[in-house]
């Protein structure tokens, strides 16, 4: 997993990409508590954070995050 910092709120999460369309994100409780998009839901369900998604895509484009197999091999 790669560590990505959101360019908006500076929270850090762990990310792994299995395909261009499949990204797995692990949020720490501190990152979840500090995310403005999560705060807007008042603790309700949320599918993700657009700002973080943008930060991840920029990291992929910059080569900071690569695609990997489920076995952990980089593609």
PDB file of N, CA, C and O in Angstrom:
ATOM      1  N   UNK A   1       0.842  -1.184   0.000  1.00  0.00           N
ATOM      2  CA  UNK A   1       0.000   0.000   0.000  1.00  0.00           C
ATOM      3  C   UNK A   1       0.884   1.242   0.000  1.00  0.00           C
ATOM      4  O   UNK A   1       1.950   1.255   0.604  1.00  0.00           O
ATOM      5  N   UNK A   2       0.401   2.240  -0.684  1.00  0.00           N
ATOM      6  CA  UNK A   2       1.093   3.526  -0.726  1.00  0.00           C
ATOM      7  C   UNK A   2       0.369   4.498   0.195  1.00  0.00           C
ATOM      8  O   UNK A   2      -0.836   4.391   0.398  1.00  0.00           O
ATOM      9  N   UNK A   3       1.114   5.436   0.746  1.00  0.00           N
ATOM     10  CA  UNK A   3       0.527   6.467   1.599  1.00  0.00           C
ATOM     11  C   UNK A   3       0.325   7.715   0.750  1.00  0.00           C
ATOM     12  O   UNK A   3       1.249   8.183   0.098  1.00  0.00           O
ATOM     13  N   UNK A   4      -0.908   8.211   0.750  1.00  0.00           N
ATOM     14  CA  UNK A   4      -1.265   9.397  -0.028  1.00  0.00           C
ATOM     15  C   UNK A   4      -1.764  10.474   0.922  1.00  0.00           C
ATOM     16  O   UNK A   4      -2.543  10.202   1.834  1.00  0.00           O
ATOM     17  N   UNK A   5      -1.320  11.692   0.684  1.00  0.00           N
ATOM     18  CA  UNK A   5      -1.786  12.832   1.459  1.00  0.00           C
ATOM     19  C   UNK A   5      -2.758  13.633   0.604  1.00  0.00           C
ATOM     20  O   UNK A   5      -2.440  13.990  -0.536  1.00  0.00           O
ATOM     21  N   UNK A   6      -3.938  13.888   1.135  1.00  0.00           N
ATOM     22  CA  UNK A   6      -4.939  14.680   0.425  1.00  0.00           C
ATOM     23  C   UNK A   6      -4.394  16.089   0.214  1.00  0.00           C
ATOM     24  O   UNK A   6      -3.919  16.721   1.159  1.00  0.00           O
ATOM     25  N   UNK A   7      -4.490  16.571  -0.994  1.00  0.00           N
ATOM     26  CA  UNK A   7      -3.978  17.914  -1.310  1.00  0.00           C
ATOM     27  C   UNK A   7      -4.868  19.022  -0.762  1.00  0.00           C
ATOM     28  O   UNK A   7      -4.478  20.170  -0.750  1.00  0.00           O
ATOM     29  N   UNK A   8      -6.063  18.665  -0.290  1.00  0.00           N
ATOM     30  CA  UNK A   8      -6.985  19.658   0.256  1.00  0.00           C
ATOM     31  C   UNK A   8      -6.858  19.772   1.770  1.00  0.00           C
ATOM     32  O   UNK A   8      -6.659  20.853   2.302  1.00  0.00           O
ATOM     33  N   UNK A   9      -6.990  18.648   2.476  1.00  0.00           N
ATOM     34  CA  UNK A   9      -7.024  18.705   3.944  1.00  0.00           C
ATOM     35  C   UNK A   9      -5.754  18.181   4.604  1.00  0.00           C
ATOM     36  O   UNK A   9      -5.611  18.278   5.812  1.00  0.00           O
ATOM     37  N   UNK A  10      -4.852  17.608   3.817  1.00  0.00           N
ATOM     38  CA  UNK A  10      -3.564  17.093   4.295  1.00  0.00           C
ATOM     39  C   UNK A  10      -3.675  15.813   5.117  1.00  0.00           C
ATOM     40  O   UNK A  10      -2.725  15.367   5.727  1.00  0.00           O
ATOM     41  N   UNK A  11      -4.849  15.179   5.151  1.00  0.00           N
ATOM     42  CA  UNK A  11      -4.987  13.879   5.803  1.00  0.00           C
ATOM     43  C   UNK A  11      -4.237  12.845   4.987  1.00  0.00           C
ATOM     44  O   UNK A  11      -4.128  12.954   3.770  1.00  0.00           O
ATOM     45  N   UNK A  12      -3.727  11.812   5.672  1.00  0.00           N
ATOM     46  CA  UNK A  12      -3.008  10.749   4.986  1.00  0.00           C
ATOM     47  C   UNK A  12      -3.777   9.434   5.106  1.00  0.00           C
ATOM     48  O   UNK A  12      -4.268   9.101   6.184  1.00  0.00           O
ATOM     49  N   UNK A  13      -3.876   8.714   3.994  1.00  0.00           N
ATOM     50  CA  UNK A  13      -4.531   7.412   3.950  1.00  0.00           C
ATOM     51  C   UNK A  13      -3.603   6.429   3.249  1.00  0.00           C
ATOM     52  O   UNK A  13      -2.638   6.826   2.592  1.00  0.00           O
ATOM     53  N   UNK A  14      -3.915   5.150   3.360  1.00  0.00           N
ATOM     54  CA  UNK A  14      -3.185   4.107   2.638  1.00  0.00           C
ATOM     55  C   UNK A  14      -4.019   3.698   1.437  1.00  0.00           C
ATOM     56  O   UNK A  14      -5.231   3.533   1.537  1.00  0.00           O
ATOM     57  N   UNK A  15      -3.355   3.543   0.289  1.00  0.00           N
ATOM     58  CA  UNK A  15      -4.043   3.293  -0.973  1.00  0.00           C
ATOM     59  C   UNK A  15      -3.362   2.161  -1.733  1.00  0.00           C
ATOM     60  O   UNK A  15      -2.143   2.058  -1.736  1.00  0.00           O
ATOM     61  N   UNK A  16      -4.176   1.339  -2.384  1.00  0.00           N
ATOM     62  CA  UNK A  16      -3.663   0.361  -3.345  1.00  0.00           C
ATOM     63  C   UNK A  16      -4.595   0.374  -4.548  1.00  0.00           C
ATOM     64  O   UNK A  16      -5.817   0.466  -4.397  1.00  0.00           O
ATOM     65  N   UNK A  17      -4.023   0.354  -5.762  1.00  0.00           N
ATOM     66  CA  UNK A  17      -4.817   0.335  -6.995  1.00  0.00           C
ATOM     67  C   UNK A  17      -4.634  -1.018  -7.655  1.00  0.00           C
ATOM     68  O   UNK A  17      -3.532  -1.440  -7.931  1.00  0.00           O
ATOM     69  N   UNK A  18      -5.771  -1.703  -7.890  1.00  0.00           N
ATOM     70  CA  UNK A  18      -5.751  -2.999  -8.552  1.00  0.00           C
ATOM     71  C   UNK A  18      -6.055  -2.883 -10.039  1.00  0.00           C
ATOM     72  O   UNK A  18      -5.776  -3.795 -10.801  1.00  0.00           O
ATOM     73  N   UNK A  19      -6.639  -1.769 -10.443  1.00  0.00           N
ATOM     74  CA  UNK A  19      -6.930  -1.496 -11.849  1.00  0.00           C
ATOM     75  C   UNK A  19      -7.210   0.001 -11.943  1.00  0.00           C
ATOM     76  O   UNK A  19      -7.356   0.661 -10.915  1.00  0.00           O
ATOM     77  N   UNK A  20      -7.285   0.547 -13.151  1.00  0.00           N
ATOM     78  CA  UNK A  20      -7.605   1.971 -13.254  1.00  0.00           C
ATOM     79  C   UNK A  20      -8.922   2.336 -12.563  1.00  0.00           C
ATOM     80  O   UNK A  20      -9.077   3.439 -12.066  1.00  0.00           O
ATOM     81  N   UNK A  21      -9.861   1.396 -12.490  1.00  0.00           N
ATOM     82  CA  UNK A  21     -11.163   1.684 -11.887  1.00  0.00           C
ATOM     83  C   UNK A  21     -11.296   1.213 -10.448  1.00  0.00           C
ATOM     84  O   UNK A  21     -12.254   1.577  -9.772  1.00  0.00           O
ATOM     85  N   UNK A  22     -10.355   0.412  -9.948  1.00  0.00           N
ATOM     86  CA  UNK A  22     -10.486  -0.166  -8.614  1.00  0.00           C
ATOM     87  C   UNK A  22      -9.382   0.346  -7.696  1.00  0.00           C
ATOM     88  O   UNK A  22      -8.212   0.015  -7.866  1.00  0.00           O
ATOM     89  N   UNK A  23      -9.777   1.153  -6.730  1.00  0.00           N
ATOM     90  CA  UNK A  23      -8.859   1.705  -5.734  1.00  0.00           C
ATOM     91  C   UNK A  23      -9.364   1.324  -4.361  1.00  0.00           C
ATOM     92  O   UNK A  23     -10.531   1.526  -4.046  1.00  0.00           O
ATOM     93  N   UNK A  24      -8.480   0.787  -3.543  1.00  0.00           N
ATOM     94  CA  UNK A  24      -8.828   0.465  -2.161  1.00  0.00           C
ATOM     95  C   UNK A  24      -8.154   1.479  -1.252  1.00  0.00           C
ATOM     96  O   UNK A  24      -6.951   1.720  -1.368  1.00  0.00           O
ATOM     97  N   UNK A  25      -8.940   2.091  -0.366  1.00  0.00           N
ATOM     98  CA  UNK A  25      -8.426   3.125   0.538  1.00  0.00           C
ATOM     99  C   UNK A  25      -8.659   2.686   1.977  1.00  0.00           C
ATOM    100  O   UNK A  25      -9.768   2.279   2.336  1.00  0.00           O
ATOM    101  N   UNK A  26      -7.626   2.766   2.788  1.00  0.00           N
ATOM    102  CA  UNK A  26      -7.761   2.512   4.218  1.00  0.00           C
ATOM    103  C   UNK A  26      -7.631   3.837   4.949  1.00  0.00           C
ATOM    104  O   UNK A  26      -6.594   4.503   4.868  1.00  0.00           O
ATOM    105  N   UNK A  27      -8.704   4.202   5.643  1.00  0.00           N
ATOM    106  CA  UNK A  27      -8.745   5.446   6.405  1.00  0.00           C
ATOM    107  C   UNK A  27      -8.395   5.166   7.858  1.00  0.00           C
ATOM    108  O   UNK A  27      -8.946   4.255   8.458  1.00  0.00           O
ATOM    109  N   UNK A  28      -7.531   5.982   8.430  1.00  0.00           N
ATOM    110  CA  UNK A  28      -7.317   5.924   9.878  1.00  0.00           C
ATOM    111  C   UNK A  28      -8.463   6.702  10.528  1.00  0.00           C
ATOM    112  O   UNK A  28      -9.139   7.508   9.876  1.00  0.00           O
ATOM    113  N   UNK A  29      -8.683   6.493  11.803  1.00  0.00           N
ATOM    114  CA  UNK A  29      -9.747   7.237  12.484  1.00  0.00           C
ATOM    115  C   UNK A  29      -9.416   8.728  12.503  1.00  0.00           C
ATOM    116  O   UNK A  29     -10.310   9.570  12.395  1.00  0.00           O
ATOM    117  N   UNK A  30      -8.136   9.083  12.594  1.00  0.00           N
ATOM    118  CA  UNK A  30      -7.749  10.499  12.591  1.00  0.00           C
ATOM    119  C   UNK A  30      -8.030  11.145  11.235  1.00  0.00           C
ATOM    120  O   UNK A  30      -8.538  12.274  11.167  1.00  0.00           O
ATOM    121  N   UNK A  31      -7.717  10.439  10.153  1.00  0.00           N
ATOM    122  CA  UNK A  31      -7.981  10.986   8.811  1.00  0.00           C
ATOM    123  C   UNK A  31      -9.476  11.138   8.584  1.00  0.00           C
ATOM    124  O   UNK A  31      -9.933  12.135   8.041  1.00  0.00           O
ATOM    125  N   UNK A  32     -10.238  10.146   9.020  1.00  0.00           N
ATOM    126  CA  UNK A  32     -11.694  10.197   8.860  1.00  0.00           C
ATOM    127  C   UNK A  32     -12.271  11.375   9.642  1.00  0.00           C
ATOM    128  O   UNK A  32     -13.140  12.097   9.151  1.00  0.00           O
ATOM    129  N   UNK A  33     -11.767  11.600  10.838  1.00  0.00           N
ATOM    130  CA  UNK A  33     -12.258  12.700  11.677  1.00  0.00           C
ATOM    131  C   UNK A  33     -11.875  14.069  11.107  1.00  0.00           C
ATOM    132  O   UNK A  33     -12.584  15.048  11.309  1.00  0.00           O
ATOM    133  N   UNK A  34     -10.756  14.126  10.365  1.00  0.00           N
ATOM    134  CA  UNK A  34     -10.285  15.402   9.839  1.00  0.00           C
ATOM    135  C   UNK A  34     -10.771  15.734   8.442  1.00  0.00           C
ATOM    136  O   UNK A  34     -10.462  16.794   7.909  1.00  0.00           O
ATOM    137  N   UNK A  35     -11.538  14.843   7.821  1.00  0.00           N
ATOM    138  CA  UNK A  35     -12.004  15.052   6.448  1.00  0.00           C
ATOM    139  C   UNK A  35     -13.278  15.896   6.442  1.00  0.00           C
ATOM    140  O   UNK A  35     -14.290  15.512   7.035  1.00  0.00           O
ATOM    141  N   UNK A  36     -13.246  17.012   5.745  1.00  0.00           N
ATOM    142  CA  UNK A  36     -14.410  17.907   5.687  1.00  0.00           C
ATOM    143  C   UNK A  36     -15.605  17.235   5.010  1.00  0.00           C
ATOM    144  O   UNK A  36     -16.742  17.447   5.417  1.00  0.00           O
ATOM    145  N   UNK A  37     -15.356  16.404   4.003  1.00  0.00           N
ATOM    146  CA  UNK A  37     -16.469  15.741   3.324  1.00  0.00           C
ATOM    147  C   UNK A  37     -17.145  14.714   4.230  1.00  0.00           C
ATOM    148  O   UNK A  37     -18.358  14.561   4.192  1.00  0.00           O
ATOM    149  N   UNK A  38     -16.374  14.026   5.050  1.00  0.00           N
ATOM    150  CA  UNK A  38     -16.968  13.101   6.004  1.00  0.00           C
ATOM    151  C   UNK A  38     -17.730  13.868   7.083  1.00  0.00           C
ATOM    152  O   UNK A  38     -18.798  13.442   7.516  1.00  0.00           O
ATOM    153  N   UNK A  39     -17.202  15.005   7.500  1.00  0.00           N
ATOM    154  CA  UNK A  39     -17.850  15.801   8.541  1.00  0.00           C
ATOM    155  C   UNK A  39     -19.222  16.300   8.086  1.00  0.00           C
ATOM    156  O   UNK A  39     -20.146  16.422   8.898  1.00  0.00           O
ATOM    157  N   UNK A  40     -19.385  16.572   6.799  1.00  0.00           N
ATOM    158  CA  UNK A  40     -20.650  17.070   6.271  1.00  0.00           C
ATOM    159  C   UNK A  40     -21.779  16.057   6.406  1.00  0.00           C
ATOM    160  O   UNK A  40     -22.948  16.422   6.400  1.00  0.00           O
ATOM    161  N   UNK A  41     -21.431  14.779   6.538  1.00  0.00           N
ATOM    162  CA  UNK A  41     -22.473  13.754   6.644  1.00  0.00           C
ATOM    163  C   UNK A  41     -22.947  13.583   8.078  1.00  0.00           C
ATOM    164  O   UNK A  41     -23.905  12.854   8.324  1.00  0.00           O
ATOM    165  N   UNK A  42     -22.279  14.218   9.036  1.00  0.00           N
ATOM    166  CA  UNK A  42     -22.661  14.087  10.444  1.00  0.00           C
ATOM    167  C   UNK A  42     -22.482  12.663  10.957  1.00  0.00           C
ATOM    168  O   UNK A  42     -23.203  12.219  11.832  1.00  0.00           O
ATOM    169  N   UNK A  43     -21.510  11.943  10.401  1.00  0.00           N
ATOM    170  CA  UNK A  43     -21.255  10.579  10.837  1.00  0.00           C
ATOM    171  C   UNK A  43     -22.035   9.539  10.058  1.00  0.00           C
ATOM    172  O   UNK A  43     -21.901   8.350  10.300  1.00  0.00           O
ATOM    173  N   UNK A  44     -22.856   9.990   9.118  1.00  0.00           N
ATOM    174  CA  UNK A  44     -23.622   9.049   8.293  1.00  0.00           C
ATOM    175  C   UNK A  44     -22.746   8.405   7.236  1.00  0.00           C
ATOM    176  O   UNK A  44     -21.560   8.711   7.115  1.00  0.00           O
ATOM    177  N   UNK A  45     -23.321   7.520   6.456  1.00  0.00           N
ATOM    178  CA  UNK A  45     -22.534   6.829   5.432  1.00  0.00           C
ATOM    179  C   UNK A  45     -22.055   7.780   4.338  1.00  0.00           C
ATOM    180  O   UNK A  45     -22.747   8.727   3.985  1.00  0.00           O
ATOM    181  N   UNK A  46     -20.886   7.513   3.846  1.00  0.00           N
ATOM    182  CA  UNK A  46     -20.309   8.300   2.762  1.00  0.00           C
ATOM    183  C   UNK A  46     -19.505   7.344   1.882  1.00  0.00           C
ATOM    184  O   UNK A  46     -18.876   6.425   2.378  1.00  0.00           O
ATOM    185  N   UNK A  47     -19.570   7.534   0.578  1.00  0.00           N
ATOM    186  CA  UNK A  47     -18.876   6.629  -0.347  1.00  0.00           C
ATOM    187  C   UNK A  47     -17.414   7.005  -0.540  1.00  0.00           C
ATOM    188  O   UNK A  47     -16.642   6.211  -1.038  1.00  0.00           O
ATOM    189  N   UNK A  48     -17.033   8.182  -0.169  1.00  0.00           N
ATOM    190  CA  UNK A  48     -15.649   8.593  -0.355  1.00  0.00           C
ATOM    191  C   UNK A  48     -15.537  10.097  -0.339  1.00  0.00           C
ATOM    192  O   UNK A  48     -16.497  10.806  -0.073  1.00  0.00           O
ATOM    193  N   UNK A  49     -14.380  10.560  -0.630  1.00  0.00           N
ATOM    194  CA  UNK A  49     -14.076  11.992  -0.608  1.00  0.00           C
ATOM    195  C   UNK A  49     -13.570  12.395  -1.997  1.00  0.00           C
ATOM    196  O   UNK A  49     -12.570  11.845  -2.474  1.00  0.00           O
ATOM    197  N   UNK A  50     -14.239  13.333  -2.628  1.00  0.00           N
ATOM    198  CA  UNK A  50     -13.855  13.771  -3.975  1.00  0.00           C
ATOM    199  C   UNK A  50     -12.460  14.390  -3.992  1.00  0.00           C
ATOM    200  O   UNK A  50     -11.693  14.167  -4.933  1.00  0.00           O
ATOM    201  N   UNK A  51     -12.120  15.141  -2.966  1.00  0.00           N
ATOM    202  CA  UNK A  51     -10.801  15.773  -2.911  1.00  0.00           C
ATOM    203  C   UNK A  51      -9.702  14.710  -2.805  1.00  0.00           C
ATOM    204  O   UNK A  51      -8.661  14.809  -3.464  1.00  0.00           O
ATOM    205  N   UNK A  52      -9.946  13.691  -1.994  1.00  0.00           N
ATOM    206  CA  UNK A  52      -8.962  12.618  -1.872  1.00  0.00           C
ATOM    207  C   UNK A  52      -8.873  11.832  -3.173  1.00  0.00           C
ATOM    208  O   UNK A  52      -7.785  11.489  -3.632  1.00  0.00           O
ATOM    209  N   UNK A  53     -10.015  11.554  -3.793  1.00  0.00           N
ATOM    210  CA  UNK A  53     -10.024  10.829  -5.067  1.00  0.00           C
ATOM    211  C   UNK A  53      -9.184  11.578  -6.099  1.00  0.00           C
ATOM    212  O   UNK A  53      -8.402  10.978  -6.831  1.00  0.00           O
ATOM    213  N   UNK A  54      -9.312  12.909  -6.131  1.00  0.00           N
ATOM    214  CA  UNK A  54      -8.521  13.732  -7.045  1.00  0.00           C
ATOM    215  C   UNK A  54      -7.033  13.637  -6.699  1.00  0.00           C
ATOM    216  O   UNK A  54      -6.189  13.524  -7.582  1.00  0.00           O
ATOM    217  N   UNK A  55      -6.715  13.655  -5.415  1.00  0.00           N
ATOM    218  CA  UNK A  55      -5.317  13.546  -4.980  1.00  0.00           C
ATOM    219  C   UNK A  55      -4.725  12.201  -5.387  1.00  0.00           C
ATOM    220  O   UNK A  55      -3.570  12.122  -5.813  1.00  0.00           O
ATOM    221  N   UNK A  56      -5.515  11.136  -5.269  1.00  0.00           N
ATOM    222  CA  UNK A  56      -5.044   9.807  -5.655  1.00  0.00           C
ATOM    223  C   UNK A  56      -4.795   9.759  -7.162  1.00  0.00           C
ATOM    224  O   UNK A  56      -3.755   9.261  -7.607  1.00  0.00           O
ATOM    225  N   UNK A  57      -5.721  10.291  -7.951  1.00  0.00           N
ATOM    226  CA  UNK A  57      -5.550  10.272  -9.403  1.00  0.00           C
ATOM    227  C   UNK A  57      -4.320  11.069  -9.831  1.00  0.00           C
ATOM    228  O   UNK A  57      -3.597  10.669 -10.740  1.00  0.00           O
ATOM    229  N   UNK A  58      -4.066  12.191  -9.164  1.00  0.00           N
ATOM    230  CA  UNK A  58      -2.864  12.983  -9.471  1.00  0.00           C
ATOM    231  C   UNK A  58      -1.605  12.192  -9.115  1.00  0.00           C
ATOM    232  O   UNK A  58      -0.608  12.234  -9.829  1.00  0.00           O
ATOM    233  N   UNK A  59      -1.637  11.448  -8.000  1.00  0.00           N
ATOM    234  CA  UNK A  59      -0.498  10.620  -7.600  1.00  0.00           C
ATOM    235  C   UNK A  59      -0.266   9.486  -8.596  1.00  0.00           C
ATOM    236  O   UNK A  59       0.874   9.150  -8.917  1.00  0.00           O
ATOM    237  N   UNK A  60      -1.336   8.914  -9.116  1.00  0.00           N
ATOM    238  CA  UNK A  60      -1.216   7.861 -10.137  1.00  0.00           C
ATOM    239  C   UNK A  60      -0.577   8.439 -11.393  1.00  0.00           C
ATOM    240  O   UNK A  60       0.364   7.874 -11.949  1.00  0.00           O
ATOM    241  N   UNK A  61      -1.085   9.585 -11.841  1.00  0.00           N
ATOM    242  CA  UNK A  61      -0.553  10.238 -13.038  1.00  0.00           C
ATOM    243  C   UNK A  61       0.927  10.585 -12.874  1.00  0.00           C
ATOM    244  O   UNK A  61       1.709  10.454 -13.814  1.00  0.00           O
ATOM    245  N   UNK A  62       1.319  10.987 -11.663  1.00  0.00           N
ATOM    246  CA  UNK A  62       2.707  11.358 -11.389  1.00  0.00           C
ATOM    247  C   UNK A  62       3.598  10.137 -11.177  1.00  0.00           C
ATOM    248  O   UNK A  62       4.808  10.285 -10.985  1.00  0.00           O
ATOM    249  N   UNK A  63       3.016   8.937 -11.186  1.00  0.00           N
ATOM    250  CA  UNK A  63       3.807   7.727 -10.983  1.00  0.00           C
ATOM    251  C   UNK A  63       4.101   7.408  -9.526  1.00  0.00           C
ATOM    252  O   UNK A  63       4.926   6.555  -9.229  1.00  0.00           O
ATOM    253  N   UNK A  64       3.421   8.095  -8.608  1.00  0.00           N
ATOM    254  CA  UNK A  64       3.646   7.864  -7.181  1.00  0.00           C
ATOM    255  C   UNK A  64       2.887   6.645  -6.674  1.00  0.00           C
ATOM    256  O   UNK A  64       3.192   6.109  -5.616  1.00  0.00           O
ATOM    257  N   UNK A  65       1.864   6.220  -7.417  1.00  0.00           N
ATOM    258  CA  UNK A  65       1.066   5.039  -7.090  1.00  0.00           C
ATOM    259  C   UNK A  65       0.958   4.216  -8.359  1.00  0.00           C
ATOM    260  O   UNK A  65       0.603   4.739  -9.407  1.00  0.00           O
ATOM    261  N   UNK A  66       1.285   2.938  -8.254  1.00  0.00           N
ATOM    262  CA  UNK A  66       1.194   2.062  -9.417  1.00  0.00           C
ATOM    263  C   UNK A  66       0.100   1.033  -9.235  1.00  0.00           C
ATOM    264  O   UNK A  66      -0.415   0.840  -8.138  1.00  0.00           O
ATOM    265  N   UNK A  67      -0.247   0.364 -10.324  1.00  0.00           N
ATOM    266  CA  UNK A  67      -1.197  -0.736 -10.257  1.00  0.00           C
ATOM    267  C   UNK A  67      -0.489  -1.955  -9.683  1.00  0.00           C
ATOM    268  O   UNK A  67       0.682  -2.183  -9.951  1.00  0.00           O
ATOM    269  N   UNK A  68      -1.205  -2.736  -8.922  1.00  0.00           N
ATOM    270  CA  UNK A  68      -0.637  -3.924  -8.323  1.00  0.00           C
ATOM    271  C   UNK A  68      -1.622  -5.082  -8.453  1.00  0.00           C
ATOM    272  O   UNK A  68      -2.818  -4.873  -8.624  1.00  0.00           O
ATOM    273  N   UNK A  69      -1.107  -6.280  -8.358  1.00  0.00           N
ATOM    274  CA  UNK A  69      -1.977  -7.445  -8.331  1.00  0.00           C
ATOM    275  C   UNK A  69      -2.405  -7.689  -6.886  1.00  0.00           C
ATOM    276  O   UNK A  69      -1.833  -7.109  -5.959  1.00  0.00           O
ATOM    277  N   UNK A  70      -3.333  -8.539  -6.686  1.00  0.00           N
ATOM    278  CA  UNK A  70      -3.752  -8.870  -5.319  1.00  0.00           C
ATOM    279  C   UNK A  70      -2.631  -9.569  -4.555  1.00  0.00           C
ATOM    280  O   UNK A  70      -2.646  -9.611  -3.337  1.00  0.00           O
ATOM    281  N   UNK A  71      -1.651 -10.125  -5.271  1.00  0.00           N
ATOM    282  CA  UNK A  71      -0.503 -10.763  -4.624  1.00  0.00           C
ATOM    283  C   UNK A  71       0.543  -9.734  -4.205  1.00  0.00           C
ATOM    284  O   UNK A  71       1.524 -10.077  -3.560  1.00  0.00           O
ATOM    285  N   UNK A  72       0.344  -8.477  -4.610  1.00  0.00           N
ATOM    286  CA  UNK A  72       1.278  -7.421  -4.254  1.00  0.00           C
ATOM    287  C   UNK A  72       2.317  -7.123  -5.322  1.00  0.00           C
ATOM    288  O   UNK A  72       3.165  -6.274  -5.133  1.00  0.00           O
ATOM    289  N   UNK A  73       2.263  -7.835  -6.447  1.00  0.00           N
ATOM    290  CA  UNK A  73       3.205  -7.585  -7.528  1.00  0.00           C
ATOM    291  C   UNK A  73       2.804  -6.337  -8.291  1.00  0.00           C
ATOM    292  O   UNK A  73       1.632  -6.157  -8.619  1.00  0.00           O
ATOM    293  N   UNK A  74       3.769  -5.472  -8.570  1.00  0.00           N
ATOM    294  CA  UNK A  74       3.465  -4.267  -9.360  1.00  0.00           C
ATOM    295  C   UNK A  74       3.323  -4.647 -10.811  1.00  0.00           C
ATOM    296  O   UNK A  74       4.039  -5.509 -11.319  1.00  0.00           O
ATOM    297  N   UNK A  75       2.389  -3.990 -11.476  1.00  0.00           N
ATOM    298  CA  UNK A  75       2.176  -4.233 -12.908  1.00  0.00           C
ATOM    299  C   UNK A  75       2.958  -3.231 -13.732  1.00  0.00           C
ATOM    300  O   UNK A  75       3.217  -2.156 -13.350  1.00  0.00           O
TER     301      UNK A  75
END
